[in-house]
Amino acid sequence: TQPGIESPYRNRSVEENLDLFERMNKGEFEEGRFVLRAKIDMASPNMHFRDPIMYRIIKHPHHRTGTKWNVYPMYDFAHGQSDYFEGVTHSICTLEFEVHRPLYEYFVKELADDSYCPRQIEFNRLNLTYTVMSKRKLLQLVKEGLVAGWDDPRMPTLVGLRRRGYTPTSIFEFVRTAGVAKADSLVDMRQLEAVLRAELELNAARRVAVLEPVKLVIDNYPADQVEYFDLPNNPNRDANDTTTRPVAFTKEVWIDKSDFFEVPPPKFKRLTLGSEVRLMGAYLVRCTGVDKDEAGNVVTIHAEADLETRNGNPADGRKVRGTIHWVSCEHCVDAEIHLYDKLFTEANMNGIPDGADFKDYLNPDSVQVIDHAKLEESLADAKPGERFQFVRTGFFTPDSKNPGVYNRVVTLRDSFKPAK
């Protein structure tokens, strides 16, 4: 609202300025001793025109020119010149550069020998909930070891998303549906997850995985017998797709710990003492008892199968409480499972209080590691980049760095809960 105060050095002669600038570049002065400013207008209502800095001293070896240069341009000065020399027609920037555009154009027109000037256009940044998009903040997370590198599956980077299991088509589709605006906006991360989920429901092969295994022994099943049941690969892909794969069934199978309760909660429809459930694609079984350790934890569940109900279809048409998944104890693959969640606890990380440290909002439960998961044996040859639907659990992909580790790509449905 009022003119700025001129520097006492503003009216040096051209000769003195050139001499000082050359000596700056030769390394005669320490960093911060001198800067070269553009002499424009200290009364301009646009603060960027009030003699902005063009060059400053940086005594640090350059990866290409070594120690040849000791002065380096500021972004506002270099941006337009780089675009001009490279023949850029349109420079796409985020909204914070809108007030910089007049200076961008000013420098190009003052220094160019023709009337050509690249056109700078500003759009909103693609801000996502529960994460940060600032390269400076992301670099801080990496340098301080708060994440496992730029390709950490929680990071909003292309390498991180790829390692997490996101597909190029899902990212393109998300960007297309999110659209472009001239105002700041915040896009819900669930929109990105929904796009990916819709793609994987059609394309990902179904496989069986027991994340928290407990042993189920079918006492009336022959100990030396192995049967194979054909389970569908992906019934959602195509109504005409009837492809299956064989899954081994034996006397001892792993089931998920959450599928059994001695004292079931209300409306529980899975396995309990005396109840009957369907082992997916196999037999109906009825729980007859449990074995516990010294601490009282269930270590083995005993059941009897109705061996007349192969493929889970009772001849008498009786109803059962539910269907649970399983894998054979003798025909399975051990794996470590990483369940990823939101990186931060605050949805709008741009709206945290001034002066607050963004790192204080890191979600302590952003990754959960599950050891000793049991997968069906067909996954022994799974490769990074392949994506599978673990039935009743979610979509997963083999980790590209750690053999035997599977990363959860996305849940089966939107199970969003605000982080504590």
PDB file of C-alpha atoms in Angstrom, residues 189-382:
ATOM      1  CA  MET A 189      -8.198 -39.907  -1.796  1.00  0.00           C
ATOM      2  CA  ARG A 190     -11.169 -42.282  -1.879  1.00  0.00           C
ATOM      3  CA  GLN A 191     -11.889 -41.078  -5.416  1.00  0.00           C
ATOM      4  CA  LEU A 192      -8.507 -42.413  -6.539  1.00  0.00           C
ATOM      5  CA  GLU A 193      -9.090 -45.657  -4.650  1.00  0.00           C
ATOM      6  CA  ALA A 194     -12.544 -46.072  -6.186  1.00  0.00           C
ATOM      7  CA  VAL A 195     -11.185 -45.749  -9.731  1.00  0.00           C
ATOM      8  CA  LEU A 196      -8.539 -48.384  -9.036  1.00  0.00           C
ATOM      9  CA  ARG A 197     -10.993 -50.684  -7.254  1.00  0.00           C
ATOM     10  CA  ALA A 198     -13.384 -50.597 -10.230  1.00  0.00           C
ATOM     11  CA  GLU A 199     -10.534 -51.597 -12.564  1.00  0.00           C
ATOM     12  CA  LEU A 200      -9.200 -54.386 -10.374  1.00  0.00           C
ATOM     13  CA  GLU A 201     -12.633 -55.884  -9.757  1.00  0.00           C
ATOM     14  CA  LEU A 202     -12.715 -56.632 -13.479  1.00  0.00           C
ATOM     15  CA  ASN A 203      -9.071 -57.469 -14.118  1.00  0.00           C
ATOM     16  CA  ALA A 204      -7.494 -58.934 -10.981  1.00  0.00           C
ATOM     17  CA  ALA A 205      -7.422 -62.719 -10.616  1.00  0.00           C
ATOM     18  CA  ARG A 206      -8.984 -64.067  -7.425  1.00  0.00           C
ATOM     19  CA  ARG A 207      -6.817 -66.009  -5.028  1.00  0.00           C
ATOM     20  CA  VAL A 208      -7.192 -67.280  -1.461  1.00  0.00           C
ATOM     21  CA  ALA A 209      -5.090 -65.872   1.391  1.00  0.00           C
ATOM     22  CA  VAL A 210      -5.498 -66.352   5.133  1.00  0.00           C
ATOM     23  CA  LEU A 211      -3.927 -63.363   6.853  1.00  0.00           C
ATOM     24  CA  GLU A 212      -4.321 -64.428  10.485  1.00  0.00           C
ATOM     25  CA  PRO A 213      -4.251 -68.230  10.293  1.00  0.00           C
ATOM     26  CA  VAL A 214      -5.628 -70.673  12.833  1.00  0.00           C
ATOM     27  CA  LYS A 215      -5.656 -74.411  12.124  1.00  0.00           C
ATOM     28  CA  LEU A 216      -8.909 -76.218  11.372  1.00  0.00           C
ATOM     29  CA  VAL A 217      -8.671 -80.018  11.612  1.00  0.00           C
ATOM     30  CA  ILE A 218     -11.436 -82.017   9.916  1.00  0.00           C
ATOM     31  CA  ASP A 219     -11.418 -85.116  12.071  1.00  0.00           C
ATOM     32  CA  ASN A 220     -13.483 -87.357   9.791  1.00  0.00           C
ATOM     33  CA  TYR A 221     -11.428 -86.581   6.673  1.00  0.00           C
ATOM     34  CA  PRO A 222      -8.736 -89.107   5.607  1.00  0.00           C
ATOM     35  CA  ALA A 223      -5.260 -87.965   6.700  1.00  0.00           C
ATOM     36  CA  ASP A 224      -3.564 -89.056   3.475  1.00  0.00           C
ATOM     37  CA  GLN A 225      -6.172 -87.753   1.049  1.00  0.00           C
ATOM     38  CA  VAL A 226      -5.788 -84.700  -1.214  1.00  0.00           C
ATOM     39  CA  GLU A 227      -8.679 -83.370  -3.263  1.00  0.00           C
ATOM     40  CA  TYR A 228      -8.685 -80.510  -5.700  1.00  0.00           C
ATOM     41  CA  PHE A 229     -11.585 -78.102  -5.979  1.00  0.00           C
ATOM     42  CA  ASP A 230     -11.993 -75.765  -8.938  1.00  0.00           C
ATOM     43  CA  LEU A 231     -12.358 -72.158  -7.810  1.00  0.00           C
ATOM     44  CA  PRO A 232     -13.249 -69.337 -10.244  1.00  0.00           C
ATOM     45  CA  ASN A 233     -10.509 -66.974 -11.371  1.00  0.00           C
ATOM     46  CA  ASN A 234     -12.691 -63.884 -11.744  1.00  0.00           C
ATOM     47  CA  PRO A 235     -16.469 -64.162 -12.229  1.00  0.00           C
ATOM     48  CA  ASN A 236     -16.716 -60.359 -12.526  1.00  0.00           C
ATOM     49  CA  ARG A 237     -14.465 -60.116 -15.566  1.00  0.00           C
ATOM     50  CA  ASP A 238     -16.887 -61.507 -18.102  1.00  0.00           C
ATOM     51  CA  ALA A 239     -20.172 -63.358 -17.844  1.00  0.00           C
ATOM     52  CA  ASN A 240     -18.721 -65.915 -20.251  1.00  0.00           C
ATOM     53  CA  ASP A 241     -15.454 -66.284 -18.326  1.00  0.00           C
ATOM     54  CA  THR A 242     -15.729 -69.615 -16.546  1.00  0.00           C
ATOM     55  CA  THR A 243     -12.001 -70.239 -16.101  1.00  0.00           C
ATOM     56  CA  THR A 244     -10.977 -71.868 -12.839  1.00  0.00           C
ATOM     57  CA  ARG A 245      -7.870 -73.114 -11.075  1.00  0.00           C
ATOM     58  CA  PRO A 246      -7.463 -76.201  -8.876  1.00  0.00           C
ATOM     59  CA  VAL A 247      -6.965 -75.621  -5.132  1.00  0.00           C
ATOM     60  CA  ALA A 248      -5.814 -78.477  -2.897  1.00  0.00           C
ATOM     61  CA  PHE A 249      -7.959 -79.606   0.058  1.00  0.00           C
ATOM     62  CA  THR A 250      -6.628 -81.738   2.941  1.00  0.00           C
ATOM     63  CA  LYS A 251      -7.509 -82.858   6.440  1.00  0.00           C
ATOM     64  CA  GLU A 252      -5.855 -79.772   7.965  1.00  0.00           C
ATOM     65  CA  VAL A 253      -6.575 -76.314   6.575  1.00  0.00           C
ATOM     66  CA  TRP A 254      -5.912 -72.756   7.672  1.00  0.00           C
ATOM     67  CA  ILE A 255      -8.849 -70.445   8.263  1.00  0.00           C
ATOM     68  CA  ASP A 256      -8.846 -66.833   9.350  1.00  0.00           C
ATOM     69  CA  LYS A 257      -8.844 -66.195  13.091  1.00  0.00           C
ATOM     70  CA  SER A 258     -11.700 -63.705  12.723  1.00  0.00           C
ATOM     71  CA  ASP A 259     -13.928 -66.416  11.215  1.00  0.00           C
ATOM     72  CA  PHE A 260     -14.216 -68.278  14.542  1.00  0.00           C
ATOM     73  CA  PHE A 261     -15.621 -67.257  17.939  1.00  0.00           C
ATOM     74  CA  GLU A 262     -16.337 -69.503  20.861  1.00  0.00           C
ATOM     75  CA  VAL A 263     -18.805 -66.892  22.111  1.00  0.00           C
ATOM     76  CA  PRO A 264     -19.945 -65.156  18.946  1.00  0.00           C
ATOM     77  CA  PRO A 265     -20.972 -61.498  18.838  1.00  0.00           C
ATOM     78  CA  PRO A 266     -24.538 -60.672  17.730  1.00  0.00           C
ATOM     79  CA  LYS A 267     -25.404 -61.555  14.121  1.00  0.00           C
ATOM     80  CA  PHE A 268     -22.146 -63.510  13.687  1.00  0.00           C
ATOM     81  CA  LYS A 269     -22.659 -65.890  10.743  1.00  0.00           C
ATOM     82  CA  ARG A 270     -19.399 -67.782  10.618  1.00  0.00           C
ATOM     83  CA  LEU A 271     -17.926 -70.667  12.608  1.00  0.00           C
ATOM     84  CA  THR A 272     -18.771 -71.186  16.291  1.00  0.00           C
ATOM     85  CA  LEU A 273     -18.969 -74.210  18.567  1.00  0.00           C
ATOM     86  CA  GLY A 274     -21.695 -76.488  17.215  1.00  0.00           C
ATOM     87  CA  SER A 275     -22.418 -74.345  14.164  1.00  0.00           C
ATOM     88  CA  GLU A 276     -22.059 -75.262  10.501  1.00  0.00           C
ATOM     89  CA  VAL A 277     -20.427 -73.215   7.751  1.00  0.00           C
ATOM     90  CA  ARG A 278     -19.423 -73.730   4.146  1.00  0.00           C
ATOM     91  CA  LEU A 279     -15.716 -73.945   3.330  1.00  0.00           C
ATOM     92  CA  MET A 280     -15.670 -71.935   0.110  1.00  0.00           C
ATOM     93  CA  GLY A 281     -15.992 -74.283  -2.865  1.00  0.00           C
ATOM     94  CA  ALA A 282     -15.514 -77.388  -0.694  1.00  0.00           C
ATOM     95  CA  TYR A 283     -17.532 -79.030   2.106  1.00  0.00           C
ATOM     96  CA  LEU A 284     -19.893 -78.010   4.857  1.00  0.00           C
ATOM     97  CA  VAL A 285     -18.237 -78.436   8.240  1.00  0.00           C
ATOM     98  CA  ARG A 286     -19.547 -78.341  11.810  1.00  0.00           C
ATOM     99  CA  CYS A 287     -17.323 -77.251  14.691  1.00  0.00           C
ATOM    100  CA  THR A 288     -16.966 -79.926  17.386  1.00  0.00           C
ATOM    101  CA  GLY A 289     -14.355 -78.449  19.738  1.00  0.00           C
ATOM    102  CA  VAL A 290     -11.121 -76.511  20.174  1.00  0.00           C
ATOM    103  CA  ASP A 291      -7.593 -76.969  21.570  1.00  0.00           C
ATOM    104  CA  LYS A 292      -6.092 -74.125  23.604  1.00  0.00           C
ATOM    105  CA  ASP A 293      -2.634 -73.200  24.809  1.00  0.00           C
ATOM    106  CA  GLU A 294      -1.698 -72.475  28.425  1.00  0.00           C
ATOM    107  CA  ALA A 295      -2.808 -68.856  28.032  1.00  0.00           C
ATOM    108  CA  GLY A 296      -6.256 -69.935  26.912  1.00  0.00           C
ATOM    109  CA  ASN A 297      -5.794 -68.987  23.244  1.00  0.00           C
ATOM    110  CA  VAL A 298      -7.395 -71.181  20.601  1.00  0.00           C
ATOM    111  CA  VAL A 299      -4.641 -72.926  18.619  1.00  0.00           C
ATOM    112  CA  THR A 300      -6.641 -75.628  16.837  1.00  0.00           C
ATOM    113  CA  ILE A 301     -10.287 -75.912  15.870  1.00  0.00           C
ATOM    114  CA  HIS A 302     -11.844 -79.328  15.319  1.00  0.00           C
ATOM    115  CA  ALA A 303     -14.707 -80.003  12.950  1.00  0.00           C
ATOM    116  CA  GLU A 304     -16.459 -82.745  11.046  1.00  0.00           C
ATOM    117  CA  ALA A 305     -17.282 -82.396   7.380  1.00  0.00           C
ATOM    118  CA  ASP A 306     -20.450 -83.515   5.659  1.00  0.00           C
ATOM    119  CA  LEU A 307     -18.658 -85.465   2.950  1.00  0.00           C
ATOM    120  CA  GLU A 308     -21.842 -85.604   0.875  1.00  0.00           C
ATOM    121  CA  THR A 309     -21.683 -81.839   0.312  1.00  0.00           C
ATOM    122  CA  ARG A 310     -18.793 -81.629  -2.136  1.00  0.00           C
ATOM    123  CA  ASN A 311     -18.588 -78.082  -3.574  1.00  0.00           C
ATOM    124  CA  GLY A 312     -20.683 -76.881  -0.647  1.00  0.00           C
ATOM    125  CA  ASN A 313     -24.094 -77.935  -1.921  1.00  0.00           C
ATOM    126  CA  PRO A 314     -26.116 -80.051   0.566  1.00  0.00           C
ATOM    127  CA  ALA A 315     -28.488 -82.544  -1.030  1.00  0.00           C
ATOM    128  CA  ASP A 316     -31.232 -81.717   1.442  1.00  0.00           C
ATOM    129  CA  GLY A 317     -31.059 -78.016   0.589  1.00  0.00           C
ATOM    130  CA  ARG A 318     -30.439 -76.901   4.176  1.00  0.00           C
ATOM    131  CA  LYS A 319     -29.163 -73.414   4.813  1.00  0.00           C
ATOM    132  CA  VAL A 320     -25.849 -72.655   6.506  1.00  0.00           C
ATOM    133  CA  ARG A 321     -24.821 -69.568   8.425  1.00  0.00           C
ATOM    134  CA  GLY A 322     -22.049 -68.436   6.114  1.00  0.00           C
ATOM    135  CA  THR A 323     -19.081 -69.184   3.880  1.00  0.00           C
ATOM    136  CA  ILE A 324     -15.428 -68.830   4.905  1.00  0.00           C
ATOM    137  CA  HIS A 325     -12.187 -69.131   2.933  1.00  0.00           C
ATOM    138  CA  TRP A 326      -9.345 -71.545   3.623  1.00  0.00           C
ATOM    139  CA  VAL A 327      -6.034 -72.912   2.350  1.00  0.00           C
ATOM    140  CA  SER A 328      -4.522 -76.346   2.820  1.00  0.00           C
ATOM    141  CA  CYS A 329      -1.828 -76.542   5.508  1.00  0.00           C
ATOM    142  CA  GLU A 330       0.249 -78.805   3.256  1.00  0.00           C
ATOM    143  CA  HIS A 331      -0.269 -76.830   0.052  1.00  0.00           C
ATOM    144  CA  CYS A 332       0.310 -73.161   0.855  1.00  0.00           C
ATOM    145  CA  VAL A 333       2.880 -70.376   0.639  1.00  0.00           C
ATOM    146  CA  ASP A 334       4.074 -68.297   3.597  1.00  0.00           C
ATOM    147  CA  ALA A 335       3.975 -64.537   3.096  1.00  0.00           C
ATOM    148  CA  GLU A 336       4.297 -61.238   4.922  1.00  0.00           C
ATOM    149  CA  ILE A 337       1.433 -58.811   4.367  1.00  0.00           C
ATOM    150  CA  HIS A 338       1.683 -55.016   4.512  1.00  0.00           C
ATOM    151  CA  LEU A 339      -1.618 -53.194   5.018  1.00  0.00           C
ATOM    152  CA  TYR A 340      -1.291 -49.523   4.108  1.00  0.00           C
ATOM    153  CA  ASP A 341      -3.509 -46.702   5.309  1.00  0.00           C
ATOM    154  CA  LYS A 342      -3.529 -42.892   5.160  1.00  0.00           C
ATOM    155  CA  LEU A 343      -0.107 -41.268   5.614  1.00  0.00           C
ATOM    156  CA  PHE A 344      -1.474 -38.407   7.739  1.00  0.00           C
ATOM    157  CA  THR A 345      -4.262 -38.090  10.288  1.00  0.00           C
ATOM    158  CA  GLU A 346      -5.530 -34.749   8.962  1.00  0.00           C
ATOM    159  CA  ALA A 347      -7.578 -34.692   5.759  1.00  0.00           C
ATOM    160  CA  ASN A 348      -6.556 -31.196   4.659  1.00  0.00           C
ATOM    161  CA  MET A 349      -2.848 -30.909   5.339  1.00  0.00           C
ATOM    162  CA  ASN A 350      -2.866 -27.429   3.792  1.00  0.00           C
ATOM    163  CA  GLY A 351      -5.234 -26.296   6.533  1.00  0.00           C
ATOM    164  CA  ILE A 352      -3.198 -27.197   9.607  1.00  0.00           C
ATOM    165  CA  PRO A 353      -2.563 -24.272  12.006  1.00  0.00           C
ATOM    166  CA  ASP A 354       0.184 -21.794  11.155  1.00  0.00           C
ATOM    167  CA  GLY A 355       3.415 -22.747  12.818  1.00  0.00           C
ATOM    168  CA  ALA A 356       2.392 -26.379  13.280  1.00  0.00           C
ATOM    169  CA  ASP A 357       4.836 -29.075  12.211  1.00  0.00           C
ATOM    170  CA  PHE A 358       3.265 -31.179   9.486  1.00  0.00           C
ATOM    171  CA  LYS A 359       5.207 -34.208  10.732  1.00  0.00           C
ATOM    172  CA  ASP A 360       3.184 -34.135  13.957  1.00  0.00           C
ATOM    173  CA  TYR A 361       0.210 -35.295  11.880  1.00  0.00           C
ATOM    174  CA  LEU A 362       1.855 -38.489  10.594  1.00  0.00           C
ATOM    175  CA  ASN A 363      -0.442 -41.460  11.073  1.00  0.00           C
ATOM    176  CA  PRO A 364       1.271 -43.963  13.424  1.00  0.00           C
ATOM    177  CA  ASP A 365      -0.926 -46.714  11.951  1.00  0.00           C
ATOM    178  CA  SER A 366      -0.213 -45.951   8.291  1.00  0.00           C
ATOM    179  CA  VAL A 367       1.278 -49.423   7.809  1.00  0.00           C
ATOM    180  CA  GLN A 368       0.428 -52.672   9.559  1.00  0.00           C
ATOM    181  CA  VAL A 369       2.686 -55.710   9.084  1.00  0.00           C
ATOM    182  CA  ILE A 370       1.183 -59.194   9.312  1.00  0.00           C
ATOM    183  CA  ASP A 371       3.631 -62.071   9.585  1.00  0.00           C
ATOM    184  CA  HIS A 372       3.026 -65.705   8.635  1.00  0.00           C
ATOM    185  CA  ALA A 373       0.050 -65.255   6.326  1.00  0.00           C
ATOM    186  CA  LYS A 374      -0.844 -68.360   4.328  1.00  0.00           C
ATOM    187  CA  LEU A 375      -1.501 -68.113   0.587  1.00  0.00           C
ATOM    188  CA  GLU A 376      -2.708 -70.705  -1.880  1.00  0.00           C
ATOM    189  CA  GLU A 377       0.189 -72.413  -3.623  1.00  0.00           C
ATOM    190  CA  SER A 378      -0.588 -70.947  -7.075  1.00  0.00           C
ATOM    191  CA  LEU A 379       0.853 -67.653  -5.775  1.00  0.00           C
ATOM    192  CA  ALA A 380       4.329 -69.183  -5.407  1.00  0.00           C
ATOM    193  CA  ASP A 381       5.229 -67.853  -8.874  1.00  0.00           C
ATOM    194  CA  ALA A 382       3.540 -64.439  -8.574  1.00  0.00           C
TER     195      ALA A 382
END
